């Protein structure tokens, strides 16, 4: 996304392995954009977020993707940032 809007920014907990995976997928773009692309292509269940997160990655999502994650997370009592962390964890382990 071209503009930062603090109201729409999620702080997603990521592990060292998650950062390495995002760097490999980024292809010259930002890590947040790589995470957005992974989230858009993810299908199936979303596992819990990894417990060993070492940093928070600020991510802005399109409204439709954020609404989808919020709706799926509401059923389980999880937030959108936790859902994104779970999606990244699944992609890092090769389950996406």
PDB file of C-alpha atoms in Angstrom:
ATOM      1  CA  UNK A   1       0.000   0.000   0.000  1.00  0.00           C
ATOM      2  CA  UNK A   2       1.326   3.389  -0.834  1.00  0.00           C
ATOM      3  CA  UNK A   3       0.282   5.365   2.239  1.00  0.00           C
ATOM      4  CA  UNK A   4       0.644   4.544   5.885  1.00  0.00           C
ATOM      5  CA  UNK A   5      -2.533   4.899   7.860  1.00  0.00           C
ATOM      6  CA  UNK A   6      -1.919   4.146  11.551  1.00  0.00           C
ATOM      7  CA  UNK A   7      -5.557   3.195  12.031  1.00  0.00           C
ATOM      8  CA  UNK A   8      -5.179   0.318   9.560  1.00  0.00           C
ATOM      9  CA  UNK A   9      -1.732  -0.877  10.601  1.00  0.00           C
ATOM     10  CA  UNK A  10      -1.496  -4.264  12.286  1.00  0.00           C
ATOM     11  CA  UNK A  11       1.563  -5.250  14.274  1.00  0.00           C
ATOM     12  CA  UNK A  12       2.118  -8.910  13.402  1.00  0.00           C
ATOM     13  CA  UNK A  13       4.424 -10.995  15.629  1.00  0.00           C
ATOM     14  CA  UNK A  14       6.992 -12.826  13.479  1.00  0.00           C
ATOM     15  CA  UNK A  15       9.718 -15.343  14.262  1.00  0.00           C
ATOM     16  CA  UNK A  16      13.252 -15.349  12.878  1.00  0.00           C
ATOM     17  CA  UNK A  17      12.258 -18.158  10.509  1.00  0.00           C
ATOM     18  CA  UNK A  18       9.235 -16.140   9.418  1.00  0.00           C
ATOM     19  CA  UNK A  19      11.403 -13.134   8.615  1.00  0.00           C
ATOM     20  CA  UNK A  20      13.760 -15.324   6.582  1.00  0.00           C
ATOM     21  CA  UNK A  21      10.797 -16.806   4.701  1.00  0.00           C
ATOM     22  CA  UNK A  22       9.400 -13.337   3.979  1.00  0.00           C
ATOM     23  CA  UNK A  23      12.785 -12.116   2.728  1.00  0.00           C
ATOM     24  CA  UNK A  24      12.950 -15.044   0.323  1.00  0.00           C
ATOM     25  CA  UNK A  25       9.426 -14.309  -0.954  1.00  0.00           C
ATOM     26  CA  UNK A  26       9.749 -10.504  -1.056  1.00  0.00           C
ATOM     27  CA  UNK A  27      11.541 -10.342  -4.436  1.00  0.00           C
ATOM     28  CA  UNK A  28      12.602  -6.735  -4.015  1.00  0.00           C
ATOM     29  CA  UNK A  29       9.424  -5.631  -2.259  1.00  0.00           C
ATOM     30  CA  UNK A  30       8.676  -5.069   1.389  1.00  0.00           C
ATOM     31  CA  UNK A  31       8.288  -7.851   3.929  1.00  0.00           C
ATOM     32  CA  UNK A  32       4.757  -6.605   4.621  1.00  0.00           C
ATOM     33  CA  UNK A  33       3.863  -6.969   0.943  1.00  0.00           C
ATOM     34  CA  UNK A  34       5.235 -10.507   0.929  1.00  0.00           C
ATOM     35  CA  UNK A  35       3.089 -11.341   3.983  1.00  0.00           C
ATOM     36  CA  UNK A  36       0.027  -9.825   2.311  1.00  0.00           C
ATOM     37  CA  UNK A  37       0.580 -11.992  -0.785  1.00  0.00           C
ATOM     38  CA  UNK A  38       0.992 -15.112   1.371  1.00  0.00           C
ATOM     39  CA  UNK A  39      -2.221 -14.280   3.259  1.00  0.00           C
ATOM     40  CA  UNK A  40      -4.168 -13.736   0.039  1.00  0.00           C
ATOM     41  CA  UNK A  41      -3.123 -17.126  -1.327  1.00  0.00           C
ATOM     42  CA  UNK A  42      -3.597 -19.083   1.925  1.00  0.00           C
ATOM     43  CA  UNK A  43      -6.347 -21.686   1.937  1.00  0.00           C
ATOM     44  CA  UNK A  44      -7.534 -23.969   4.693  1.00  0.00           C
ATOM     45  CA  UNK A  45      -7.245 -23.795   8.450  1.00  0.00           C
ATOM     46  CA  UNK A  46      -5.161 -21.161  10.166  1.00  0.00           C
ATOM     47  CA  UNK A  47      -2.980 -22.589  12.929  1.00  0.00           C
ATOM     48  CA  UNK A  48      -2.206 -20.713  16.147  1.00  0.00           C
ATOM     49  CA  UNK A  49       0.522 -18.087  16.011  1.00  0.00           C
ATOM     50  CA  UNK A  50       4.015 -19.290  16.948  1.00  0.00           C
ATOM     51  CA  UNK A  51       4.981 -18.553  20.550  1.00  0.00           C
ATOM     52  CA  UNK A  52       8.601 -17.580  19.855  1.00  0.00           C
ATOM     53  CA  UNK A  53       8.008 -14.306  17.967  1.00  0.00           C
ATOM     54  CA  UNK A  54      10.900 -11.871  18.269  1.00  0.00           C
ATOM     55  CA  UNK A  55       9.676  -8.801  16.423  1.00  0.00           C
ATOM     56  CA  UNK A  56       6.524  -7.027  15.337  1.00  0.00           C
ATOM     57  CA  UNK A  57       6.084  -6.362  11.626  1.00  0.00           C
ATOM     58  CA  UNK A  58       3.791  -3.430  10.760  1.00  0.00           C
ATOM     59  CA  UNK A  59       1.416  -4.513   7.991  1.00  0.00           C
ATOM     60  CA  UNK A  60      -1.419  -2.740   6.201  1.00  0.00           C
ATOM     61  CA  UNK A  61      -4.002  -4.893   4.477  1.00  0.00           C
ATOM     62  CA  UNK A  62      -6.650  -4.160   1.872  1.00  0.00           C
ATOM     63  CA  UNK A  63     -10.069  -3.747   3.463  1.00  0.00           C
ATOM     64  CA  UNK A  64     -11.470  -6.999   2.023  1.00  0.00           C
ATOM     65  CA  UNK A  65      -8.575  -9.095   3.349  1.00  0.00           C
ATOM     66  CA  UNK A  66      -8.681  -7.462   6.757  1.00  0.00           C
ATOM     67  CA  UNK A  67     -12.447  -8.060   6.968  1.00  0.00           C
ATOM     68  CA  UNK A  68     -11.996 -11.705   5.973  1.00  0.00           C
ATOM     69  CA  UNK A  69      -9.344 -12.270   8.628  1.00  0.00           C
ATOM     70  CA  UNK A  70     -11.400 -10.457  11.264  1.00  0.00           C
ATOM     71  CA  UNK A  71     -14.475 -12.565  10.474  1.00  0.00           C
ATOM     72  CA  UNK A  72     -12.541 -15.836  10.624  1.00  0.00           C
ATOM     73  CA  UNK A  73     -10.771 -14.722  13.795  1.00  0.00           C
ATOM     74  CA  UNK A  74     -13.997 -13.685  15.530  1.00  0.00           C
ATOM     75  CA  UNK A  75     -15.208 -17.286  15.411  1.00  0.00           C
ATOM     76  CA  UNK A  76     -12.117 -18.393  17.333  1.00  0.00           C
ATOM     77  CA  UNK A  77     -11.602 -15.305  19.495  1.00  0.00           C
ATOM     78  CA  UNK A  78      -8.425 -14.289  17.652  1.00  0.00           C
ATOM     79  CA  UNK A  79      -7.403 -10.961  16.158  1.00  0.00           C
ATOM     80  CA  UNK A  80      -6.309 -10.276  12.590  1.00  0.00           C
ATOM     81  CA  UNK A  81      -2.637  -9.920  13.622  1.00  0.00           C
ATOM     82  CA  UNK A  82      -2.735 -13.340  15.313  1.00  0.00           C
ATOM     83  CA  UNK A  83      -4.355 -14.825  12.218  1.00  0.00           C
ATOM     84  CA  UNK A  84      -1.608 -13.375   9.993  1.00  0.00           C
ATOM     85  CA  UNK A  85       1.067 -14.750  12.320  1.00  0.00           C
ATOM     86  CA  UNK A  86      -0.556 -18.191  12.058  1.00  0.00           C
ATOM     87  CA  UNK A  87      -0.674 -17.972   8.262  1.00  0.00           C
ATOM     88  CA  UNK A  88       3.009 -17.044   8.174  1.00  0.00           C
ATOM     89  CA  UNK A  89       3.823 -19.902  10.541  1.00  0.00           C
ATOM     90  CA  UNK A  90       1.999 -22.328   8.258  1.00  0.00           C
ATOM     91  CA  UNK A  91       3.787 -20.976   5.189  1.00  0.00           C
ATOM     92  CA  UNK A  92       7.150 -21.209   6.939  1.00  0.00           C
ATOM     93  CA  UNK A  93       6.531 -24.855   7.766  1.00  0.00           C
ATOM     94  CA  UNK A  94       5.394 -25.547   4.201  1.00  0.00           C
ATOM     95  CA  UNK A  95       1.743 -26.137   5.068  1.00  0.00           C
ATOM     96  CA  UNK A  96       0.361 -23.251   2.987  1.00  0.00           C
TER      97      UNK A  96
END
